[in-house]
Each structure stands twice: as C-alpha cells, then as structure tokens.
PDB file of C-alpha atoms in Angstrom:
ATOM      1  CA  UNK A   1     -38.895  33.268  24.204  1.00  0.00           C
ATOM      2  CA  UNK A   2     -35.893  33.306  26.323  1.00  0.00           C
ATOM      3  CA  UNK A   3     -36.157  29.358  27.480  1.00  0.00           C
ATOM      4  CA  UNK A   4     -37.062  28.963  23.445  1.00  0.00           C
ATOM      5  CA  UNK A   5     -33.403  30.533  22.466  1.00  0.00           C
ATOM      6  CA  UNK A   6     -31.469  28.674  25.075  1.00  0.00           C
ATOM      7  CA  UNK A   7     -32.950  25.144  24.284  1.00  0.00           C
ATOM      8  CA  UNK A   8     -32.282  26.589  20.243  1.00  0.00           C
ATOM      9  CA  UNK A   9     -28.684  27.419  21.433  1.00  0.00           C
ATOM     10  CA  UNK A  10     -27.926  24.539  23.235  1.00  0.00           C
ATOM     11  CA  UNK A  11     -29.317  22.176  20.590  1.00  0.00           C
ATOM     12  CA  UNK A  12     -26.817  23.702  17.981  1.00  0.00           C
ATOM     13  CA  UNK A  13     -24.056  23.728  20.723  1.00  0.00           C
ATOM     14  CA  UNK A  14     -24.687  19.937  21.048  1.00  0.00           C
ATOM     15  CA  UNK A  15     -24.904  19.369  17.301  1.00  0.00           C
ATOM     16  CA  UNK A  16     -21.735  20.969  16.735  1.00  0.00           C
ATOM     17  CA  UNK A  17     -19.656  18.734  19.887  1.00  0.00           C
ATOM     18  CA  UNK A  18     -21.096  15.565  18.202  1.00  0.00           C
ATOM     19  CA  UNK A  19     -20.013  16.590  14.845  1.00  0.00           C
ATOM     20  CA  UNK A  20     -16.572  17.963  15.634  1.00  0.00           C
ATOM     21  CA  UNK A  21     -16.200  14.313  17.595  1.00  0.00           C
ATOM     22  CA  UNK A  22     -17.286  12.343  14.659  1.00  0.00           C
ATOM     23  CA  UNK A  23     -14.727  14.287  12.075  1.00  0.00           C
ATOM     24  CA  UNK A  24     -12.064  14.026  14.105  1.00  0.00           C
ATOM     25  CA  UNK A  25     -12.464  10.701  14.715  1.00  0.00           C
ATOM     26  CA  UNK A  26     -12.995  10.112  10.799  1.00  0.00           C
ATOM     27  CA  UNK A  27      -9.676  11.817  10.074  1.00  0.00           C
ATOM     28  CA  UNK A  28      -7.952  10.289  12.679  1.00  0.00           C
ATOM     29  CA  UNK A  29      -9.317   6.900  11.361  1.00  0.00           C
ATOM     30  CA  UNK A  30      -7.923   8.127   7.986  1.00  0.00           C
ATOM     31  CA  UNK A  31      -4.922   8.942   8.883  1.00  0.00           C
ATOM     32  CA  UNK A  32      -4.235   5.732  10.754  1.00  0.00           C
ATOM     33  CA  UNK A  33      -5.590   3.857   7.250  1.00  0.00           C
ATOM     34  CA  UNK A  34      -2.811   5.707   5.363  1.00  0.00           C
ATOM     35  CA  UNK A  35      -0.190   4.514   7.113  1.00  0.00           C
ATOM     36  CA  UNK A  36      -0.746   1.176   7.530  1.00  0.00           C
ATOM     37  CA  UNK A  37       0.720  -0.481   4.683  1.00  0.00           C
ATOM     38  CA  UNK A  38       0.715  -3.654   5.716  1.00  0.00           C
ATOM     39  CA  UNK A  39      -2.295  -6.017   4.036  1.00  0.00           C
ATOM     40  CA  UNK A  40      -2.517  -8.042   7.387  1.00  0.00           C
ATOM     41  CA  UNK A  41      -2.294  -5.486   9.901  1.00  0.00           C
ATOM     42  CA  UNK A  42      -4.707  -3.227   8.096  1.00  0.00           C
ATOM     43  CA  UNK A  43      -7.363  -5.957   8.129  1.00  0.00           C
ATOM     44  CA  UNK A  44      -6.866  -6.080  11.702  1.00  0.00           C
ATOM     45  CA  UNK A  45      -6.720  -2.575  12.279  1.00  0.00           C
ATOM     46  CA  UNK A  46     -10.168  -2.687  10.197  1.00  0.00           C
ATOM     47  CA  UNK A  47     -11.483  -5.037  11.959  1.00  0.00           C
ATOM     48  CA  UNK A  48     -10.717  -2.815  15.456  1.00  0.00           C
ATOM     49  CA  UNK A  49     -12.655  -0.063  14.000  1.00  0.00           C
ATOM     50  CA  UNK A  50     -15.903  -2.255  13.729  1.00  0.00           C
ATOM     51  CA  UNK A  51     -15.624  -3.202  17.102  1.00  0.00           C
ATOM     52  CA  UNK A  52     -15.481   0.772  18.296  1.00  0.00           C
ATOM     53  CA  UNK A  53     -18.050   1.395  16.056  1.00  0.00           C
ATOM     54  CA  UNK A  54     -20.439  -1.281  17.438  1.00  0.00           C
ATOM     55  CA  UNK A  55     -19.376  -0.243  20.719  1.00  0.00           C
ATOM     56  CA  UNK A  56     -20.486   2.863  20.254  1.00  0.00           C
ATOM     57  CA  UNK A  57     -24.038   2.243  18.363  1.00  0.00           C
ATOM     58  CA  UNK A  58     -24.520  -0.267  21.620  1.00  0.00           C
ATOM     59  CA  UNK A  59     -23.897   2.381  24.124  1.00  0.00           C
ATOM     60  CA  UNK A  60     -25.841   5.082  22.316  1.00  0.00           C
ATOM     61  CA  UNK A  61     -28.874   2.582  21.753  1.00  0.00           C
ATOM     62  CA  UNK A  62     -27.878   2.012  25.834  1.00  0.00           C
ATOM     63  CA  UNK A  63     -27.760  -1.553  25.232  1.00  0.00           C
ATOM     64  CA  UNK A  64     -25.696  -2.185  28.376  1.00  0.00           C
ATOM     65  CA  UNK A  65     -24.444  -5.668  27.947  1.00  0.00           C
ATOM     66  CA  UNK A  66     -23.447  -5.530  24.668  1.00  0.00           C
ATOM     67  CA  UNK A  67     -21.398  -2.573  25.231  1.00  0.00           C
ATOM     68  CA  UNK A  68     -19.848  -4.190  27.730  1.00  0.00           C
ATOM     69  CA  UNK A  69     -18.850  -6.927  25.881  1.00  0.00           C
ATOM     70  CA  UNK A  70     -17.604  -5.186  23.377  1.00  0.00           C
ATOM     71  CA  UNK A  71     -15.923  -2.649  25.461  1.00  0.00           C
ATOM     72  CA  UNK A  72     -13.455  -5.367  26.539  1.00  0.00           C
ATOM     73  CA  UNK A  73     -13.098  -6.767  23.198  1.00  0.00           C
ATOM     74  CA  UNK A  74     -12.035  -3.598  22.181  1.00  0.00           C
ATOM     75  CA  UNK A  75      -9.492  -3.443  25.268  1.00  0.00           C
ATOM     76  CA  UNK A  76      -7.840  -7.416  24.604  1.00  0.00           C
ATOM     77  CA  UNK A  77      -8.119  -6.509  20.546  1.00  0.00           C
ATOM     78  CA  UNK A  78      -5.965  -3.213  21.432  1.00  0.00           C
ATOM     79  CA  UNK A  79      -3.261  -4.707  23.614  1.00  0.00           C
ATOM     80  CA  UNK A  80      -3.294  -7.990  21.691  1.00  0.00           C
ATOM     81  CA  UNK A  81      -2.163  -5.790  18.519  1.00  0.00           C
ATOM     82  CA  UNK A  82       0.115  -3.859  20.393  1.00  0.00           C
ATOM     83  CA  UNK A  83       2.074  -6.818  21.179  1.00  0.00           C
ATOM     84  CA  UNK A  84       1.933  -8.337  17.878  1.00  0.00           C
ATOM     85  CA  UNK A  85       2.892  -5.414  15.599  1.00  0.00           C
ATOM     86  CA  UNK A  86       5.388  -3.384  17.872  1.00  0.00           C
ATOM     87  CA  UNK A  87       7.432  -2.573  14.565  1.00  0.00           C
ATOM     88  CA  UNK A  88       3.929  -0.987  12.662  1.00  0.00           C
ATOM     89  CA  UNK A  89       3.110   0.974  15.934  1.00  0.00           C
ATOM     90  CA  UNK A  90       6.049   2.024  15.993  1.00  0.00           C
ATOM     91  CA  UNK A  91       6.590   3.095  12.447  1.00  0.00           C
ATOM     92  CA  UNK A  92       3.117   4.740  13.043  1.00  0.00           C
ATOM     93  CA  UNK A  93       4.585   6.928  16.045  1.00  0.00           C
ATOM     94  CA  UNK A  94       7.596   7.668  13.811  1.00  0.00           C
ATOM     95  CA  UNK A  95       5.238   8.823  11.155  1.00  0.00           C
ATOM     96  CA  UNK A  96       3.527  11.094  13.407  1.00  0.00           C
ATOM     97  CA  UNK A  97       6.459  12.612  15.031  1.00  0.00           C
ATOM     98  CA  UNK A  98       7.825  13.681  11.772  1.00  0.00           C
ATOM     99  CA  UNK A  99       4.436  14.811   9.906  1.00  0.00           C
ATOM    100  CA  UNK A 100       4.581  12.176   7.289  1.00  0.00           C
ATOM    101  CA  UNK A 101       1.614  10.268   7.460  1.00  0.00           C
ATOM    102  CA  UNK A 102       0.390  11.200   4.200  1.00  0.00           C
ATOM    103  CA  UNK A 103       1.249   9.286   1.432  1.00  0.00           C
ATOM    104  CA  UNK A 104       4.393  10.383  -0.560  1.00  0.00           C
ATOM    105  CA  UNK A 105       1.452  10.890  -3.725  1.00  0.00           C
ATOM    106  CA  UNK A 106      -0.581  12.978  -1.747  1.00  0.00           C
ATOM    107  CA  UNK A 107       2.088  15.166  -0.371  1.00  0.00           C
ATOM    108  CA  UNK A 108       3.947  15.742  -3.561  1.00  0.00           C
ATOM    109  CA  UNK A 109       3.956  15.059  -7.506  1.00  0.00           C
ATOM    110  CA  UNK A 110       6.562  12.011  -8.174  1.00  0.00           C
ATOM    111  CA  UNK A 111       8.006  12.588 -11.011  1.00  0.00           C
ATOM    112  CA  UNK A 112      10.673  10.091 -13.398  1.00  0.00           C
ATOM    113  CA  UNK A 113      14.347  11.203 -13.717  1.00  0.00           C
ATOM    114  CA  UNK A 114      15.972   9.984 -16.497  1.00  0.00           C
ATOM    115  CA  UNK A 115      18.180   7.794 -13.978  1.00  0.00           C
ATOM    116  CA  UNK A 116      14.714   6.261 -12.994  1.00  0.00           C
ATOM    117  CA  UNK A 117      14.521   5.596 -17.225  1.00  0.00           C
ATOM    118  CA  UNK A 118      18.089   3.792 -17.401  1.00  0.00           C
ATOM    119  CA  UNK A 119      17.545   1.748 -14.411  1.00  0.00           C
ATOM    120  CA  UNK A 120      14.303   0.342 -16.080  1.00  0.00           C
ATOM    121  CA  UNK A 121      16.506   0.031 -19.232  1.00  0.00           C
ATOM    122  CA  UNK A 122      19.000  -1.716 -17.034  1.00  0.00           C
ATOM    123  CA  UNK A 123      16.755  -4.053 -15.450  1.00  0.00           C
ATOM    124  CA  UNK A 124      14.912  -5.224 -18.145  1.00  0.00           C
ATOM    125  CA  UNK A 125      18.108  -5.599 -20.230  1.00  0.00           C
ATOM    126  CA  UNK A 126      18.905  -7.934 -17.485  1.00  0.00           C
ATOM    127  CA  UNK A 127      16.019  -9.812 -16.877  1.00  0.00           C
ATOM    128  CA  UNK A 128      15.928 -10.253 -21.204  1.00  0.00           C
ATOM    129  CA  UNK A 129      19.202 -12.073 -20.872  1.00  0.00           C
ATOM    130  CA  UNK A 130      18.625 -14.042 -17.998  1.00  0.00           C
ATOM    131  CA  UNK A 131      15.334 -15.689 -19.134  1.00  0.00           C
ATOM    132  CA  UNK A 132      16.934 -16.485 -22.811  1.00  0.00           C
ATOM    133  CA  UNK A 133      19.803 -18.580 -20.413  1.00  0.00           C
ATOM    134  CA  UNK A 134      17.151 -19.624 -18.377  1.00  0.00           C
ATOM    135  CA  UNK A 135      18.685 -18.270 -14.949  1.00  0.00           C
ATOM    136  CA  UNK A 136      16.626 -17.861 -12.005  1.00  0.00           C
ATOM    137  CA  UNK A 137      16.145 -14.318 -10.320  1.00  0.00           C
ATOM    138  CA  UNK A 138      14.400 -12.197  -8.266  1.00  0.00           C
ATOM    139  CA  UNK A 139      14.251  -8.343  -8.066  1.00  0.00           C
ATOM    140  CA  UNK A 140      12.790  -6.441  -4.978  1.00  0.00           C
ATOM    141  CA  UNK A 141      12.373  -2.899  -6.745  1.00  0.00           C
ATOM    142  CA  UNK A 142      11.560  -0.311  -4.043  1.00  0.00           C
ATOM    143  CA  UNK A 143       8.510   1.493  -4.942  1.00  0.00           C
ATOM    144  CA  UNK A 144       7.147   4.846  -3.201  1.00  0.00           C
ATOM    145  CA  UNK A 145       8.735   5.347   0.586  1.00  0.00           C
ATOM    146  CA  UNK A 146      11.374   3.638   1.528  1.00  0.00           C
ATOM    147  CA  UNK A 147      11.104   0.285   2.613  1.00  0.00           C
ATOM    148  CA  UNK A 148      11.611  -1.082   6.249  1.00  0.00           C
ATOM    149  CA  UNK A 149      14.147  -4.301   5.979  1.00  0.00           C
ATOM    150  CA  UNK A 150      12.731  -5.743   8.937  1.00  0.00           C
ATOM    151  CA  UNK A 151       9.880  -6.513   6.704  1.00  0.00           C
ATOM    152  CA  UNK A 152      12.894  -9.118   4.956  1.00  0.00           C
ATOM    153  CA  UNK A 153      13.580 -12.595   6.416  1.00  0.00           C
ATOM    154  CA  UNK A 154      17.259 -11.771   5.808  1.00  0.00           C
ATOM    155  CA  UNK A 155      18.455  -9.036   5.120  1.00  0.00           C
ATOM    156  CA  UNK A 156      20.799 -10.230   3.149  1.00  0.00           C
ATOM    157  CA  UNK A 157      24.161  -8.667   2.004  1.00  0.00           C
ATOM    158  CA  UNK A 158      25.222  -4.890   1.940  1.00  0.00           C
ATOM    159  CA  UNK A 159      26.538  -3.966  -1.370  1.00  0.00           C
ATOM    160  CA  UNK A 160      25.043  -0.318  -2.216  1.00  0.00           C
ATOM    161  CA  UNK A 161      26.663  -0.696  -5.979  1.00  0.00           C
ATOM    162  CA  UNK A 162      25.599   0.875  -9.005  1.00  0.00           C
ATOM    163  CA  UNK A 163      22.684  -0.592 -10.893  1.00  0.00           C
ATOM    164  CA  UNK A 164      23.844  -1.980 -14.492  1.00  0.00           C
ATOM    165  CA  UNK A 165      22.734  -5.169 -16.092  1.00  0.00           C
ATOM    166  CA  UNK A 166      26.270  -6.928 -15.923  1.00  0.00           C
ATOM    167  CA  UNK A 167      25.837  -6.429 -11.656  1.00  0.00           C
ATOM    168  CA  UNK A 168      22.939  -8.228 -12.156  1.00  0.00           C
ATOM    169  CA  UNK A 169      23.734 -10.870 -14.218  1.00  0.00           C
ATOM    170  CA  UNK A 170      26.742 -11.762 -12.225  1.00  0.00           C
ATOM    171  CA  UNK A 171      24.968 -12.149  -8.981  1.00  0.00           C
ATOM    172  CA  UNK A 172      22.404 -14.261 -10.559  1.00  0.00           C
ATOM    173  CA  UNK A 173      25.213 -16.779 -11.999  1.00  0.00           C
ATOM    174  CA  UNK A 174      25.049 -20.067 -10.402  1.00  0.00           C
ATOM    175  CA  UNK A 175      28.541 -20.215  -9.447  1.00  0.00           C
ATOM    176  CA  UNK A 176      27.983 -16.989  -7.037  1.00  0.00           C
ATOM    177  CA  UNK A 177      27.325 -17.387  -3.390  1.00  0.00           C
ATOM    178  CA  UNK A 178      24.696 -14.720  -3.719  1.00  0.00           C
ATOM    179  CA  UNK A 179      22.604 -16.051  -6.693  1.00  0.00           C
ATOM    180  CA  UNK A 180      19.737 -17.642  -4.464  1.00  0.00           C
ATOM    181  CA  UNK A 181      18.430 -15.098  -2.793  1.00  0.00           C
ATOM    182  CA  UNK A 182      16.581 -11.650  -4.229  1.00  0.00           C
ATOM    183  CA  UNK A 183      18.795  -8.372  -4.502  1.00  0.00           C
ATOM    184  CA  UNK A 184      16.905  -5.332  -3.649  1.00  0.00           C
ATOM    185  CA  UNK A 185      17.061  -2.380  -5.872  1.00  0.00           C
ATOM    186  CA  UNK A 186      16.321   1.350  -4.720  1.00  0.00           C
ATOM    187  CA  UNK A 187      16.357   3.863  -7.429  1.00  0.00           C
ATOM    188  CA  UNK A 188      19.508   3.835  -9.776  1.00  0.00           C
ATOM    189  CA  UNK A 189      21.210   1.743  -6.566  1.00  0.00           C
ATOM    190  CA  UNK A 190      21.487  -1.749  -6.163  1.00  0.00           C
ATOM    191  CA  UNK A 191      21.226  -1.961  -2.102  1.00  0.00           C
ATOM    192  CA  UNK A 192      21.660  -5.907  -0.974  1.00  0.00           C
ATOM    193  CA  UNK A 193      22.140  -9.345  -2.629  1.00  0.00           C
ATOM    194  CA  UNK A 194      21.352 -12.396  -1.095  1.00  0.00           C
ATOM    195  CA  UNK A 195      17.850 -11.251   0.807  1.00  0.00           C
ATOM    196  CA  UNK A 196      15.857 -13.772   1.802  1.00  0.00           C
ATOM    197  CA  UNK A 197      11.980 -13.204   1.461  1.00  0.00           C
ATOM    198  CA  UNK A 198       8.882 -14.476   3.717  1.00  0.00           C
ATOM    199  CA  UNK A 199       7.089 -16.810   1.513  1.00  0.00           C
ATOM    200  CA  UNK A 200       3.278 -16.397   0.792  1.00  0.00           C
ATOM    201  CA  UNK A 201       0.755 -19.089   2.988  1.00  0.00           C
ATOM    202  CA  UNK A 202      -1.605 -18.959   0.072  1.00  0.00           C
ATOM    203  CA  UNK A 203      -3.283 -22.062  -1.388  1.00  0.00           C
ATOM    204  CA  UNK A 204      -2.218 -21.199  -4.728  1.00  0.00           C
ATOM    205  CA  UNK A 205       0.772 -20.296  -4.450  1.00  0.00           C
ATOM    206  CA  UNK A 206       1.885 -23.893  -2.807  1.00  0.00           C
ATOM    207  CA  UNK A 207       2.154 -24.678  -6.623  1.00  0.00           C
ATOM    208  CA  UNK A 208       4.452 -22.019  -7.841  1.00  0.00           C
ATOM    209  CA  UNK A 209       8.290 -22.620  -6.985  1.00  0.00           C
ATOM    210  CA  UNK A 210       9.959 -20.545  -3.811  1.00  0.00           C
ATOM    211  CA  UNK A 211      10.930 -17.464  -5.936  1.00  0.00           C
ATOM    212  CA  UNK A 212       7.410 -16.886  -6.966  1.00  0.00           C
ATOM    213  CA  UNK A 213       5.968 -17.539  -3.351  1.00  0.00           C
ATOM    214  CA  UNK A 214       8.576 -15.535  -2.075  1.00  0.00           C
ATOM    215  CA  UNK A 215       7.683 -12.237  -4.487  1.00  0.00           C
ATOM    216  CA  UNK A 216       4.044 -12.797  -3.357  1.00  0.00           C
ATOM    217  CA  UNK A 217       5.099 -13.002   0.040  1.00  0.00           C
ATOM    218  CA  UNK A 218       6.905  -9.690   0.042  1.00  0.00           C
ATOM    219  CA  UNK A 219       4.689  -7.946  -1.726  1.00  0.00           C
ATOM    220  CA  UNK A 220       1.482  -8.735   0.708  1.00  0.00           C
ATOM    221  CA  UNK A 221       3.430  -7.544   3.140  1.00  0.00           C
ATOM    222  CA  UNK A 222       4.230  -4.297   2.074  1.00  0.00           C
ATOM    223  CA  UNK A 223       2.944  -1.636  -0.307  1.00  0.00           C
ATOM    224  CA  UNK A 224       6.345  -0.295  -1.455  1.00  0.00           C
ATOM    225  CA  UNK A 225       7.936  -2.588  -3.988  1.00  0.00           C
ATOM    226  CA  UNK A 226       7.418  -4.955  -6.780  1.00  0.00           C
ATOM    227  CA  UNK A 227       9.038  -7.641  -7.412  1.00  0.00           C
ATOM    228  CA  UNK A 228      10.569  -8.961 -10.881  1.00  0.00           C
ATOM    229  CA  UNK A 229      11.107 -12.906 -11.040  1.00  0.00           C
ATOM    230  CA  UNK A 230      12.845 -14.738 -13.524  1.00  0.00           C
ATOM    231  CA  UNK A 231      12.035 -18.792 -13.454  1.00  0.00           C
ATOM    232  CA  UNK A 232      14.906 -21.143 -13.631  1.00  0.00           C
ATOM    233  CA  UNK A 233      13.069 -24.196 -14.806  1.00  0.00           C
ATOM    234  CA  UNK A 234      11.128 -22.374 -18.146  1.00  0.00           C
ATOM    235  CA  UNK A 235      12.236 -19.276 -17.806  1.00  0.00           C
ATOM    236  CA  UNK A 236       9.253 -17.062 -18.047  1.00  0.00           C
ATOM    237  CA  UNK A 237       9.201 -14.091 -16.530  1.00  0.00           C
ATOM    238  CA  UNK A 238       6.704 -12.284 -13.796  1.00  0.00           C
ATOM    239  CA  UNK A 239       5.929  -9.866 -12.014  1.00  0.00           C
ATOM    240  CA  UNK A 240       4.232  -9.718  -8.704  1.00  0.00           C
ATOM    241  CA  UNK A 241       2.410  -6.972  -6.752  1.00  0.00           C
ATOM    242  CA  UNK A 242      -0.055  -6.712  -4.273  1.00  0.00           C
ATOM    243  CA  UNK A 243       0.836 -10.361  -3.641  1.00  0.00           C
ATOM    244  CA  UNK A 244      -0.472 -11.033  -7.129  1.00  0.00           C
ATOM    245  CA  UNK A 245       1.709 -12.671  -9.922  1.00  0.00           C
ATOM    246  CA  UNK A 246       1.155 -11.526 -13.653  1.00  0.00           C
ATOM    247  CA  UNK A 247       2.410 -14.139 -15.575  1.00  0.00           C
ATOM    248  CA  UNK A 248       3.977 -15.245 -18.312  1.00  0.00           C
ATOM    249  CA  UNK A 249       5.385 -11.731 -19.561  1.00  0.00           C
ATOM    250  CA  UNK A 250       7.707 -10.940 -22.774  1.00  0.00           C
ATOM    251  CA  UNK A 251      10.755  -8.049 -21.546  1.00  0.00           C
ATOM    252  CA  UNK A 252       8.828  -5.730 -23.502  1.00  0.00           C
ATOM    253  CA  UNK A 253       5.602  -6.598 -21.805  1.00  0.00           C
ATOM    254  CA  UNK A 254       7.282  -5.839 -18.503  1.00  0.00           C
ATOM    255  CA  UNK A 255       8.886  -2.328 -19.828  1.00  0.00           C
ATOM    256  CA  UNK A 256       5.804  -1.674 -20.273  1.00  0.00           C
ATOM    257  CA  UNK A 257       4.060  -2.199 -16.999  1.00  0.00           C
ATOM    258  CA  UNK A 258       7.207  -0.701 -15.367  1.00  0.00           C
ATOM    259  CA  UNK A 259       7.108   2.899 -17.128  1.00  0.00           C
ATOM    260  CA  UNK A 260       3.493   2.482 -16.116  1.00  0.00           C
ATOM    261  CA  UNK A 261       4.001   2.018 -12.630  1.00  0.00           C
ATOM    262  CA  UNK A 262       6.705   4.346 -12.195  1.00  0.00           C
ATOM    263  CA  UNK A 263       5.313   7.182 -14.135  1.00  0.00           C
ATOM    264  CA  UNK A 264       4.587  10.549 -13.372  1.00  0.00           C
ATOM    265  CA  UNK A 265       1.121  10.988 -11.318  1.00  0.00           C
ATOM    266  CA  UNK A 266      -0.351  12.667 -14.532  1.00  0.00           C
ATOM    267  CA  UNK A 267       0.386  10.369 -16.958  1.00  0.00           C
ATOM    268  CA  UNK A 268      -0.836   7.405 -14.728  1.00  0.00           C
ATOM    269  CA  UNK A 269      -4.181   8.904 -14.219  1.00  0.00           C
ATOM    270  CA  UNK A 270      -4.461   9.405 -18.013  1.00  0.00           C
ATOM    271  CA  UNK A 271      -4.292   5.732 -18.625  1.00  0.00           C
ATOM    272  CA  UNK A 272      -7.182   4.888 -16.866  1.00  0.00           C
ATOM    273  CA  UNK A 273      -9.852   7.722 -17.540  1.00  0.00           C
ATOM    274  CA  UNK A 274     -12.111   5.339 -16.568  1.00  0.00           C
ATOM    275  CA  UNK A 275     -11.688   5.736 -12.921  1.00  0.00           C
ATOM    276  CA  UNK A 276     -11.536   9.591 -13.185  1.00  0.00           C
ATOM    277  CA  UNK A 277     -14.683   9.728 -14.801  1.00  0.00           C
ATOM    278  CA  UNK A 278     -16.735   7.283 -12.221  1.00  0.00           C
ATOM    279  CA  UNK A 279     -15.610   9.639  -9.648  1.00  0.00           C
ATOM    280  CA  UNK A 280     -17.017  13.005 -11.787  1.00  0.00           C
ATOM    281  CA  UNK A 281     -20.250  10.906 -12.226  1.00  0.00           C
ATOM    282  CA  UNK A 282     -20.303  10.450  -8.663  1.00  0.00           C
ATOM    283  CA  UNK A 283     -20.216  13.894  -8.202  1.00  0.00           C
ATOM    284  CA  UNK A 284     -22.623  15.091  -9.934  1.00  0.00           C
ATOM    285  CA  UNK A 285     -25.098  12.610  -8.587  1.00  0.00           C
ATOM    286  CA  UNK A 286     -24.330  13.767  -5.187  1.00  0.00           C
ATOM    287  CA  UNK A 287     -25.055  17.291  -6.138  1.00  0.00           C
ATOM    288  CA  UNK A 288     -28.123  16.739  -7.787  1.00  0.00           C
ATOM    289  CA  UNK A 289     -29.051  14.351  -4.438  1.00  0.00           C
ATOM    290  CA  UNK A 290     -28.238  17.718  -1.795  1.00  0.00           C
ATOM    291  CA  UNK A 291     -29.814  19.890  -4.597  1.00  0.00           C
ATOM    292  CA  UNK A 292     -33.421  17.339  -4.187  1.00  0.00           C
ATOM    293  CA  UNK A 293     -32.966  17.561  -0.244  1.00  0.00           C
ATOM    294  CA  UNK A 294     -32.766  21.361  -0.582  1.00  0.00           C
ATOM    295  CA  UNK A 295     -35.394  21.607  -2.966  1.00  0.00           C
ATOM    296  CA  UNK A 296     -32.850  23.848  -4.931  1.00  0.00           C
ATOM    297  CA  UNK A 297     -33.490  24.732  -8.705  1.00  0.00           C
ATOM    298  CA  UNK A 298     -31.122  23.100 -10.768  1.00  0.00           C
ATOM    299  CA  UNK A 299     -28.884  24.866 -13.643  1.00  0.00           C
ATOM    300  CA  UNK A 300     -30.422  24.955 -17.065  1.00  0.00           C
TER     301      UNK A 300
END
C-alpha cells in the first residue's frame, strides 16, 4: 500500500511539472505572438516555434539525431533573428519591462472622442476634394499603439500641426516641396509630411503606381495604421490595410469603413455577429465533447 501511494503521488507530482511546463510555455508563446506585429517577423518567429516543437517531439520519442539536428537549427535560427530584427527584440524587451504586452484591445475598451469624429470628417473632406482635382496623396493614419518611425524609410518632416482639410490640401499641392511623400496622421494631429514609405515586393503590386505599393508596403509591415491613397492619374481613391488595397472607393464609401475601423470595441463586434456566434457554437460543441468523455448527463 505504501509503495502503491508513493508511485500514485509521484505520478501526479510528474503530471503536474509537465503540465505547469507546457502552460507556461503556451503563454509565453502567446505573449511573444501578441507583440509581434510585424507580418514578416511573425512568420519567422512561427516558424521558430515549429522547430522547438519538433525538437522536442524528437527528443521525447529519443530520436537522437534528429534532435540534434534540430537542436542547432534552433540555435543558428535564434541568433540569425537576433541579428536581423534588433529593433523587434528590442521593442519586445521594452514591452516587457513596462507590462504592455497585451494588446491595447485587450487591456482596455477604445472608445471614439468626438475629436476622433472631426478628424474622420476632416480627412475625408480632404481626400473628397483632392480626387475631384485629381491630386495624388497618401495618408498614414495611426491606428491602435503608437507607431515606431523606424518602421518609415524617411521619416520625413516634423510638423505636429493641427489636422484640418486645408493642411492637407496644401501639402498635397504640386507646387509644395512636401507633396510627394505620405504625411502621417495621429489622432486629431497631423505629425510629419514628406515620409517616405518601404514599397511592397509583391507580384501584384508591380502594377499599381508607387503610392499604392508604398501603402501596401507600410501596412505589411506593421499592424498600427491604414493608409488612405488618393491616385493622381484617375483619381480613385483606396484604402490599404493588412497590405491589402480596397479599391476603387466613393468618400462616402471610405467614411464608412473608417467609423468602422475606428469604432468603439462594442459596436465593431456587433457588425459582424457572425464571428461571435461561430465562437458560441464552438463552445457548446466543446462542452458537449468533455460532457461525452465524462460520461456526464446533459441538461434537459
């Protein structure tokens, strides 16, 4: 009885190291997910998971050479990306240090101002009267967390004005010395003119002209803005996030998708019920799975 209850209590001992080591490495993986915002690096960071993960199943299924391999893959892969995204690490560390690795979303309810409201006014208002004169533009709007301007090819020119339509219609005039680059826009504040963008490598965008590639470009490089883009040649009007363009767009169109984007966490989950509803499906199949495993009556 005695060797019984010590086998028993080392078995659950055991049971409970291995799954305190797997959750913590889950959240840790989690965490590091969330921060990332970066399309590029999170593929790679991704892709540095798998190999721990198949390093791990190796050794556990002690299949030695494998591991080994993959052991130093996971090594080179580790100081290869340590090198080549010093500025994401470093963000990351930043994060840490100050406790904000969660997602501005999760840690608090955004909600619209009515100075969020005029700038949209203000914007659109602009982007209206540029199209009709067929100006070129392009408008980095900042999104969630502030953005890092490293992530620009240049910076571009301080000017930390006042948003109003007029601003932006002058800067955009083709007798300016700022009009060919993008102005960046935080909030009711119109931070830089002049900003050069990294342009997208993608196929498809080879077609479009450079403000398009350059709003595509942006925008799969970071999570935190959209960008608004005015053609000079027909004047249509886009709008590009995720590195994806939606085009050809009326202003009210792009109102539209604005308010949407920059609504209140409530009222964006109420346009698309859809997605709240998979997840209550998903639920409930889950509890009626455990409840099979358990051989537990279900509720009548």
């Amino acid at each position: 009885m005695t060797l019984g209850f010590g086998f028993d209590s080392q078995l659950t001992e055991s049971w409970i190291r291995q799954s305190l080591d797997l959750g913590l490495v889950i959240a840790l993986t989690f965490l590091v997910l969330l921060a990332v915002r970066d399309r590029r690096t999170l593929w790679m960071v991704r892709g540095l998971i798998v190999l721990m993960v198949a390093a791990a199943i190796g050794e556990r299924c002690q299949l030695r050479l494998l591991s080994f391999v993959l052991d130093k893959l996971v090594v080179g892969a580790s100081l290869a990306m340590s090198v080549v995204f010093q500025s994401e690490f470093r963000r990351f560390l930043e994060q840490l240090g100050r406790g904000n690795l969660l997602p501005s979303s999760i840690r608090s309810t955004r909600r619209v101002s009515d100075t969020a409201d005029r700038s949209i006014d203000q914007i659109v208002d602009a982007v209206k009267e540029l199209s009709q004169q067929r100006i070129g533009a392009l408008m980095i709007l900042e999104t969630n967390e502030m953005m890092d301007e490293r992530d620009f090819a240049v910076p571009g020119v301080k000017l930390d004005a006042k948003l109003s339509k007029e601003l932006i219609q002058t800067i955009f005039q083709t007798t300016t010395l700022l009009h060919d680059g993008a102005v960046f826009i935080r909030g009711d504040r119109l931070i830089a003119a002049g900003v050069i963008l990294p342009l997208s490598d993608r196929a498809a965008s080879r077609q479009l002209g450079t403000r398009h590639r350059a709003a595509m470009g942006i925008t799969e490089r970071t999570n935190n803005c959209l960008c608004v883009v005015v053609s000079e040649e027909t004047g249509s009007i886009s709008l590009a996030e995720g590195g994806i363009l939606d085009r050809p767009l009326t202003s009210s169109k792009l109102k539209e998708l604005l308010e949407t984007r920059f609504a209140p966490i409530g009222e964006r989950e109420s346009v698309a019920p859809s997605i709240r509803n998979l997840g209550r499906r998903f639920k409930h199949r889950a509890i009626a799975m455990f409840r099979r495993l358990l051989q537990l009556p279900e509720n009548k």
